[in-house]
Amino acid sequence: MSLVRSRRRLALCAALALVLSACGGDDSGGGPSFQGNEDLFTSAGFGEAVDAVSGEAGADAPILRVQVTEGGAEFQLRDGEAATGFIYTGGELKPVEVEIIGGGTLEGLDFPLTEVDPAAIDKITSGVVEASGIDDIEVTVMTLEKQALDGQLRWVINAEGGGRTGLVFNADPDGSNVTSPTGDIAGADAGGSGGGESGGPADVDSAVQDAQEIADCIQAAGTDVEAIQACSE
């Protein structure tokens, strides 16, 4: 397998939260193919990615993070106090470099690949439609990792639809219990589709804005661990 030089930075905070940001780009010539990556947002397509990683790293490979985007399904693996990774894109599995930034330990942050359930994907996509009340909602990013606040393994889902962007949902590892941390979404946009009662548009917009400001702060902090911590204060 050729090495894809799409490097990722995992910033390790004192709260043992992993913050991932892009570092560098692809220098492998023509770059990886994104063809067929839309299938990764289905259980069948994502299952192929999980099987590929299992065949390369083992069924019990210690996973730090799984993230699905239009660019592919990326798997961050723990290797002691270091990390390695793979990305499944265009129907191929390729290794990626992972750099750990900051102090602390990775102990307790990993989970076995066997806990990554492909069946969760279809449950999540249908659950997001139900939870949002927006018929044309589309999932854009799905991330599975242990959460900083409670250490629980959980999916965090980003979506857009009904004229809205930046919608966020949480789900259990098996894809059940899809909920919005900002409250009900349906009715927040008068032009959006779907039914349901309004969850307080102003409150939802404010919560989404706050979340975006925190994300922007973390991005601007780069590898400064203290600055990253200050973003949530």
PDB file of C-alpha atoms in Angstrom:
ATOM      1  CA  MET A   1       0.000   0.000   0.000  1.00  0.00           C
ATOM      2  CA  SER A   2       1.271   3.453  -0.890  1.00  0.00           C
ATOM      3  CA  LEU A   3       1.589   5.943   1.943  1.00  0.00           C
ATOM      4  CA  VAL A   4      -0.867   8.820   1.829  1.00  0.00           C
ATOM      5  CA  ARG A   5       0.767  11.905   3.277  1.00  0.00           C
ATOM      6  CA  SER A   6      -2.483  13.399   4.543  1.00  0.00           C
ATOM      7  CA  ARG A   7      -1.264  13.940   8.090  1.00  0.00           C
ATOM      8  CA  ARG A   8      -3.548  14.491  11.047  1.00  0.00           C
ATOM      9  CA  ARG A   9      -2.727  16.031  14.425  1.00  0.00           C
ATOM     10  CA  LEU A  10      -4.204  14.606  17.594  1.00  0.00           C
ATOM     11  CA  ALA A  11      -3.928  17.256  20.299  1.00  0.00           C
ATOM     12  CA  LEU A  12      -4.136  15.657  23.743  1.00  0.00           C
ATOM     13  CA  CYS A  13      -5.675  17.944  26.386  1.00  0.00           C
ATOM     14  CA  ALA A  14      -5.411  17.576  30.159  1.00  0.00           C
ATOM     15  CA  ALA A  15      -8.980  16.264  30.118  1.00  0.00           C
ATOM     16  CA  LEU A  16      -7.687  13.515  27.813  1.00  0.00           C
ATOM     17  CA  ALA A  17      -9.715  14.848  24.910  1.00  0.00           C
ATOM     18  CA  LEU A  18      -8.392  14.221  21.407  1.00  0.00           C
ATOM     19  CA  VAL A  19      -8.542  17.229  19.103  1.00  0.00           C
ATOM     20  CA  LEU A  20      -7.898  16.390  15.467  1.00  0.00           C
ATOM     21  CA  SER A  21      -6.822  18.951  12.905  1.00  0.00           C
ATOM     22  CA  ALA A  22      -5.335  18.674   9.445  1.00  0.00           C
ATOM     23  CA  CYS A  23      -1.582  19.000   9.114  1.00  0.00           C
ATOM     24  CA  GLY A  24      -0.114  19.097   5.646  1.00  0.00           C
ATOM     25  CA  GLY A  25      -1.645  17.647   2.521  1.00  0.00           C
ATOM     26  CA  ASP A  26      -1.431  14.788   0.082  1.00  0.00           C
ATOM     27  CA  ASP A  27       1.836  14.526  -1.840  1.00  0.00           C
ATOM     28  CA  SER A  28       1.253  11.128  -3.415  1.00  0.00           C
ATOM     29  CA  GLY A  29       0.873  12.532  -6.901  1.00  0.00           C
ATOM     30  CA  GLY A  30      -2.683  12.419  -8.163  1.00  0.00           C
ATOM     31  CA  GLY A  31      -4.136  12.111  -4.669  1.00  0.00           C
ATOM     32  CA  PRO A  32      -6.599   9.536  -3.358  1.00  0.00           C
ATOM     33  CA  SER A  33      -9.826   8.725  -5.187  1.00  0.00           C
ATOM     34  CA  PHE A  34     -13.107   9.746  -3.555  1.00  0.00           C
ATOM     35  CA  GLN A  35     -15.195   7.665  -5.956  1.00  0.00           C
ATOM     36  CA  GLY A  36     -17.757   5.580  -4.113  1.00  0.00           C
ATOM     37  CA  ASN A  37     -17.166   7.298  -0.765  1.00  0.00           C
ATOM     38  CA  GLU A  38     -20.857   8.156  -0.517  1.00  0.00           C
ATOM     39  CA  ASP A  39     -21.361   4.452   0.221  1.00  0.00           C
ATOM     40  CA  LEU A  40     -19.434   4.909   3.471  1.00  0.00           C
ATOM     41  CA  PHE A  41     -22.549   6.615   4.820  1.00  0.00           C
ATOM     42  CA  THR A  42     -24.348   3.256   4.573  1.00  0.00           C
ATOM     43  CA  SER A  43     -23.864   0.200   6.766  1.00  0.00           C
ATOM     44  CA  ALA A  44     -22.836  -1.925   3.786  1.00  0.00           C
ATOM     45  CA  GLY A  45     -20.205   0.517   2.549  1.00  0.00           C
ATOM     46  CA  PHE A  46     -18.833   1.306   6.000  1.00  0.00           C
ATOM     47  CA  GLY A  47     -18.689  -2.420   6.730  1.00  0.00           C
ATOM     48  CA  GLU A  48     -16.226  -2.824   3.866  1.00  0.00           C
ATOM     49  CA  ALA A  49     -13.977  -0.213   5.467  1.00  0.00           C
ATOM     50  CA  VAL A  50     -14.133  -1.929   8.867  1.00  0.00           C
ATOM     51  CA  ASP A  51     -13.363  -5.302   7.274  1.00  0.00           C
ATOM     52  CA  ALA A  52     -10.365  -3.808   5.474  1.00  0.00           C
ATOM     53  CA  VAL A  53      -8.934  -2.390   8.703  1.00  0.00           C
ATOM     54  CA  SER A  54      -9.629  -5.659  10.521  1.00  0.00           C
ATOM     55  CA  GLY A  55      -7.750  -7.576   7.848  1.00  0.00           C
ATOM     56  CA  GLU A  56      -4.762  -5.258   8.138  1.00  0.00           C
ATOM     57  CA  ALA A  57      -4.617  -4.507  11.885  1.00  0.00           C
ATOM     58  CA  GLY A  58      -6.693  -7.288  13.467  1.00  0.00           C
ATOM     59  CA  ALA A  59     -10.253  -7.499  14.754  1.00  0.00           C
ATOM     60  CA  ASP A  60      -9.232  -6.217  18.198  1.00  0.00           C
ATOM     61  CA  ALA A  61      -7.110  -3.324  16.921  1.00  0.00           C
ATOM     62  CA  PRO A  62      -7.066  -0.497  19.526  1.00  0.00           C
ATOM     63  CA  ILE A  63      -9.000   2.392  17.996  1.00  0.00           C
ATOM     64  CA  LEU A  64      -8.765   6.002  19.156  1.00  0.00           C
ATOM     65  CA  ARG A  65     -11.126   7.520  16.630  1.00  0.00           C
ATOM     66  CA  VAL A  66     -13.185   6.676  13.583  1.00  0.00           C
ATOM     67  CA  GLN A  67     -14.303   9.498  11.320  1.00  0.00           C
ATOM     68  CA  VAL A  68     -16.357   9.255   8.141  1.00  0.00           C
ATOM     69  CA  THR A  69     -16.381  12.158   5.671  1.00  0.00           C
ATOM     70  CA  GLU A  70     -16.718  12.530   1.921  1.00  0.00           C
ATOM     71  CA  GLY A  71     -12.933  12.105   1.883  1.00  0.00           C
ATOM     72  CA  GLY A  72     -13.156   8.576   3.288  1.00  0.00           C
ATOM     73  CA  ALA A  73     -13.352   6.599   6.517  1.00  0.00           C
ATOM     74  CA  GLU A  74     -10.334   7.318   8.707  1.00  0.00           C
ATOM     75  CA  PHE A  75      -9.313   5.048  11.571  1.00  0.00           C
ATOM     76  CA  GLN A  76      -6.878   6.323  14.236  1.00  0.00           C
ATOM     77  CA  LEU A  77      -5.157   3.440  16.074  1.00  0.00           C
ATOM     78  CA  ARG A  78      -3.260   3.488  19.353  1.00  0.00           C
ATOM     79  CA  ASP A  79       0.294   2.150  19.297  1.00  0.00           C
ATOM     80  CA  GLY A  80       1.437   2.471  22.907  1.00  0.00           C
ATOM     81  CA  GLU A  81       1.807   6.204  23.457  1.00  0.00           C
ATOM     82  CA  ALA A  82       1.933   6.811  19.717  1.00  0.00           C
ATOM     83  CA  ALA A  83      -0.715   6.494  17.040  1.00  0.00           C
ATOM     84  CA  THR A  84      -1.007   5.144  13.524  1.00  0.00           C
ATOM     85  CA  GLY A  85      -3.869   5.220  11.096  1.00  0.00           C
ATOM     86  CA  PHE A  86      -5.623   4.108   7.954  1.00  0.00           C
ATOM     87  CA  ILE A  87      -8.014   5.759   5.561  1.00  0.00           C
ATOM     88  CA  TYR A  88     -10.432   3.818   3.395  1.00  0.00           C
ATOM     89  CA  THR A  89     -11.176   5.866   0.300  1.00  0.00           C
ATOM     90  CA  GLY A  90     -12.089   5.016  -3.260  1.00  0.00           C
ATOM     91  CA  GLY A  91     -12.448   1.375  -2.244  1.00  0.00           C
ATOM     92  CA  GLU A  92      -8.830   1.142  -1.054  1.00  0.00           C
ATOM     93  CA  LEU A  93      -7.206   1.112   2.387  1.00  0.00           C
ATOM     94  CA  LYS A  94      -4.157   3.338   2.761  1.00  0.00           C
ATOM     95  CA  PRO A  95      -1.950   4.109   5.783  1.00  0.00           C
ATOM     96  CA  VAL A  96      -1.844   7.671   7.112  1.00  0.00           C
ATOM     97  CA  GLU A  97       0.568   9.316   9.520  1.00  0.00           C
ATOM     98  CA  VAL A  98      -0.726  10.455  12.905  1.00  0.00           C
ATOM     99  CA  GLU A  99       1.178  12.838  15.167  1.00  0.00           C
ATOM    100  CA  ILE A 100       0.448  13.179  18.880  1.00  0.00           C
ATOM    101  CA  ILE A 101       0.734  16.743  20.160  1.00  0.00           C
ATOM    102  CA  GLY A 102       0.730  17.647  23.852  1.00  0.00           C
ATOM    103  CA  GLY A 103       1.251  15.835  27.145  1.00  0.00           C
ATOM    104  CA  GLY A 104      -0.757  13.163  28.895  1.00  0.00           C
ATOM    105  CA  THR A 105      -1.334   9.530  28.094  1.00  0.00           C
ATOM    106  CA  LEU A 106      -3.435   7.629  25.584  1.00  0.00           C
ATOM    107  CA  GLU A 107      -4.234   4.968  28.162  1.00  0.00           C
ATOM    108  CA  GLY A 108      -7.963   4.426  28.464  1.00  0.00           C
ATOM    109  CA  LEU A 109      -8.828   6.374  25.327  1.00  0.00           C
ATOM    110  CA  ASP A 110      -8.831   3.424  22.947  1.00  0.00           C
ATOM    111  CA  PHE A 111     -11.503   0.822  22.254  1.00  0.00           C
ATOM    112  CA  PRO A 112     -11.371  -2.405  20.212  1.00  0.00           C
ATOM    113  CA  LEU A 113     -12.328  -2.413  16.563  1.00  0.00           C
ATOM    114  CA  THR A 114     -14.937  -5.041  17.444  1.00  0.00           C
ATOM    115  CA  GLU A 115     -16.950  -2.232  19.088  1.00  0.00           C
ATOM    116  CA  VAL A 116     -17.236  -0.409  15.758  1.00  0.00           C
ATOM    117  CA  ASP A 117     -20.608  -1.650  14.503  1.00  0.00           C
ATOM    118  CA  PRO A 118     -21.282  -1.086  10.781  1.00  0.00           C
ATOM    119  CA  ALA A 119     -25.009  -1.614  11.388  1.00  0.00           C
ATOM    120  CA  ALA A 120     -24.966   1.657  13.357  1.00  0.00           C
ATOM    121  CA  ILE A 121     -24.613   3.747  10.205  1.00  0.00           C
ATOM    122  CA  ASP A 122     -28.047   3.043   8.732  1.00  0.00           C
ATOM    123  CA  LYS A 123     -29.597   3.535  12.176  1.00  0.00           C
ATOM    124  CA  ILE A 124     -27.861   6.890  12.520  1.00  0.00           C
ATOM    125  CA  THR A 125     -28.904   8.238   9.118  1.00  0.00           C
ATOM    126  CA  SER A 126     -32.542   7.310   9.694  1.00  0.00           C
ATOM    127  CA  GLY A 127     -32.364   8.466  13.312  1.00  0.00           C
ATOM    128  CA  VAL A 128     -31.083  11.892  12.278  1.00  0.00           C
ATOM    129  CA  VAL A 129     -34.085  12.346   9.987  1.00  0.00           C
ATOM    130  CA  GLU A 130     -36.445  11.377  12.794  1.00  0.00           C
ATOM    131  CA  ALA A 131     -34.712  13.470  15.453  1.00  0.00           C
ATOM    132  CA  SER A 132     -34.501  16.574  13.259  1.00  0.00           C
ATOM    133  CA  GLY A 133     -37.868  16.402  11.550  1.00  0.00           C
ATOM    134  CA  ILE A 134     -36.117  17.573   8.371  1.00  0.00           C
ATOM    135  CA  ASP A 135     -36.815  15.326   5.389  1.00  0.00           C
ATOM    136  CA  ASP A 136     -33.886  16.496   3.253  1.00  0.00           C
ATOM    137  CA  ILE A 137     -31.276  16.419   6.005  1.00  0.00           C
ATOM    138  CA  GLU A 138     -27.910  14.963   4.982  1.00  0.00           C
ATOM    139  CA  VAL A 139     -25.196  13.579   7.253  1.00  0.00           C
ATOM    140  CA  THR A 140     -21.799  15.070   6.362  1.00  0.00           C
ATOM    141  CA  VAL A 141     -19.471  13.811   9.111  1.00  0.00           C
ATOM    142  CA  MET A 142     -19.674  10.962  11.625  1.00  0.00           C
ATOM    143  CA  THR A 143     -17.101  10.591  14.404  1.00  0.00           C
ATOM    144  CA  LEU A 144     -16.841   7.745  16.913  1.00  0.00           C
ATOM    145  CA  GLU A 145     -14.577   8.207  19.941  1.00  0.00           C
ATOM    146  CA  LYS A 146     -14.604   8.323  23.736  1.00  0.00           C
ATOM    147  CA  GLN A 147     -15.931  11.670  24.907  1.00  0.00           C
ATOM    148  CA  ALA A 148     -13.805  14.003  27.016  1.00  0.00           C
ATOM    149  CA  LEU A 149     -16.445  14.809  29.620  1.00  0.00           C
ATOM    150  CA  ASP A 150     -17.639  11.335  30.604  1.00  0.00           C
ATOM    151  CA  GLY A 151     -15.278   8.922  28.836  1.00  0.00           C
ATOM    152  CA  GLN A 152     -18.220   7.213  27.116  1.00  0.00           C
ATOM    153  CA  LEU A 153     -17.924   5.905  23.576  1.00  0.00           C
ATOM    154  CA  ARG A 154     -20.338   7.851  21.389  1.00  0.00           C
ATOM    155  CA  TRP A 155     -20.990   8.916  17.820  1.00  0.00           C
ATOM    156  CA  VAL A 156     -21.041  12.661  17.093  1.00  0.00           C
ATOM    157  CA  ILE A 157     -22.814  13.437  13.830  1.00  0.00           C
ATOM    158  CA  ASN A 158     -22.709  16.624  11.760  1.00  0.00           C
ATOM    159  CA  ALA A 159     -25.482  17.275   9.271  1.00  0.00           C
ATOM    160  CA  GLU A 160     -27.159  19.918   7.152  1.00  0.00           C
ATOM    161  CA  GLY A 161     -30.589  20.347   5.611  1.00  0.00           C
ATOM    162  CA  GLY A 162     -33.755  22.399   5.621  1.00  0.00           C
ATOM    163  CA  GLY A 163     -31.685  25.474   4.856  1.00  0.00           C
ATOM    164  CA  ARG A 164     -29.546  24.910   7.953  1.00  0.00           C
ATOM    165  CA  THR A 165     -25.911  23.897   8.406  1.00  0.00           C
ATOM    166  CA  GLY A 166     -23.901  22.980  11.480  1.00  0.00           C
ATOM    167  CA  LEU A 167     -26.534  20.631  12.911  1.00  0.00           C
ATOM    168  CA  VAL A 168     -25.065  18.262  15.518  1.00  0.00           C
ATOM    169  CA  PHE A 169     -26.406  14.978  16.880  1.00  0.00           C
ATOM    170  CA  ASN A 170     -25.177  12.294  19.267  1.00  0.00           C
ATOM    171  CA  ALA A 171     -25.795   8.548  19.089  1.00  0.00           C
ATOM    172  CA  ASP A 172     -24.865   5.428  21.021  1.00  0.00           C
ATOM    173  CA  PRO A 173     -22.171   3.149  19.523  1.00  0.00           C
ATOM    174  CA  ASP A 174     -24.831   0.855  18.029  1.00  0.00           C
ATOM    175  CA  GLY A 175     -26.510   3.808  16.294  1.00  0.00           C
ATOM    176  CA  SER A 176     -29.471   4.038  18.646  1.00  0.00           C
ATOM    177  CA  ASN A 177     -30.643   6.991  20.743  1.00  0.00           C
ATOM    178  CA  VAL A 178     -29.953   9.686  18.153  1.00  0.00           C
ATOM    179  CA  THR A 179     -30.490  13.048  19.840  1.00  0.00           C
ATOM    180  CA  SER A 180     -29.597  16.690  19.331  1.00  0.00           C
ATOM    181  CA  PRO A 181     -27.625  18.285  22.203  1.00  0.00           C
ATOM    182  CA  THR A 182     -29.174  21.639  21.271  1.00  0.00           C
ATOM    183  CA  GLY A 183     -32.785  20.461  21.490  1.00  0.00           C
ATOM    184  CA  ASP A 184     -35.477  19.909  18.860  1.00  0.00           C
ATOM    185  CA  ILE A 185     -34.529  21.040  15.359  1.00  0.00           C
ATOM    186  CA  ALA A 186     -37.825  20.819  13.465  1.00  0.00           C
ATOM    187  CA  GLY A 187     -39.461  24.201  12.912  1.00  0.00           C
ATOM    188  CA  ALA A 188     -36.252  26.103  13.634  1.00  0.00           C
ATOM    189  CA  ASP A 189     -36.191  27.180   9.997  1.00  0.00           C
ATOM    190  CA  ALA A 190     -39.485  28.288   8.528  1.00  0.00           C
ATOM    191  CA  GLY A 191     -38.319  27.183   5.090  1.00  0.00           C
ATOM    192  CA  GLY A 192     -37.260  23.708   6.210  1.00  0.00           C
ATOM    193  CA  SER A 193     -39.225  20.569   5.538  1.00  0.00           C
ATOM    194  CA  GLY A 194     -40.545  18.141   8.068  1.00  0.00           C
ATOM    195  CA  GLY A 195     -42.959  18.417  10.942  1.00  0.00           C
ATOM    196  CA  GLY A 196     -42.831  18.480  14.690  1.00  0.00           C
ATOM    197  CA  GLU A 197     -42.958  21.115  17.353  1.00  0.00           C
ATOM    198  CA  SER A 198     -40.484  23.937  17.566  1.00  0.00           C
ATOM    199  CA  GLY A 199     -37.664  23.489  20.031  1.00  0.00           C
ATOM    200  CA  GLY A 200     -37.088  27.197  20.515  1.00  0.00           C
ATOM    201  CA  PRO A 201     -35.353  28.576  17.401  1.00  0.00           C
ATOM    202  CA  ALA A 202     -33.480  31.340  19.216  1.00  0.00           C
ATOM    203  CA  ASP A 203     -32.123  28.944  21.840  1.00  0.00           C
ATOM    204  CA  VAL A 204     -31.105  26.401  19.215  1.00  0.00           C
ATOM    205  CA  ASP A 205     -29.379  29.030  17.079  1.00  0.00           C
ATOM    206  CA  SER A 206     -27.541  30.361  20.129  1.00  0.00           C
ATOM    207  CA  ALA A 207     -26.367  26.895  21.153  1.00  0.00           C
ATOM    208  CA  VAL A 208     -25.188  26.091  17.634  1.00  0.00           C
ATOM    209  CA  GLN A 209     -23.353  29.417  17.476  1.00  0.00           C
ATOM    210  CA  ASP A 210     -21.663  28.732  20.820  1.00  0.00           C
ATOM    211  CA  ALA A 211     -20.565  25.294  19.621  1.00  0.00           C
ATOM    212  CA  GLN A 212     -19.178  26.791  16.412  1.00  0.00           C
ATOM    213  CA  GLU A 213     -17.264  29.445  18.363  1.00  0.00           C
ATOM    214  CA  ILE A 214     -15.672  26.741  20.512  1.00  0.00           C
ATOM    215  CA  ALA A 215     -14.725  24.759  17.409  1.00  0.00           C
ATOM    216  CA  ASP A 216     -13.206  27.872  15.809  1.00  0.00           C
ATOM    217  CA  CYS A 217     -11.298  28.605  19.026  1.00  0.00           C
ATOM    218  CA  ILE A 218      -9.836  25.094  19.108  1.00  0.00           C
ATOM    219  CA  GLN A 219      -8.843  25.360  15.458  1.00  0.00           C
ATOM    220  CA  ALA A 220      -7.111  28.693  16.088  1.00  0.00           C
ATOM    221  CA  ALA A 221      -5.326  27.298  19.162  1.00  0.00           C
ATOM    222  CA  GLY A 222      -3.439  24.826  17.016  1.00  0.00           C
ATOM    223  CA  THR A 223      -1.143  22.750  19.239  1.00  0.00           C
ATOM    224  CA  ASP A 224      -1.274  25.056  22.277  1.00  0.00           C
ATOM    225  CA  VAL A 225      -2.802  22.753  24.917  1.00  0.00           C
ATOM    226  CA  GLU A 226      -3.521  25.581  27.403  1.00  0.00           C
ATOM    227  CA  ALA A 227      -5.236  27.603  24.689  1.00  0.00           C
ATOM    228  CA  ILE A 228      -7.363  24.598  23.735  1.00  0.00           C
ATOM    229  CA  GLN A 229      -8.431  24.145  27.360  1.00  0.00           C
ATOM    230  CA  ALA A 230      -9.311  27.840  27.607  1.00  0.00           C
ATOM    231  CA  CYS A 231     -11.730  27.497  24.684  1.00  0.00           C
ATOM    232  CA  SER A 232     -14.242  25.658  26.859  1.00  0.00           C
ATOM    233  CA  GLU A 233     -13.942  27.954  29.899  1.00  0.00           C
TER     234      GLU A 233
END
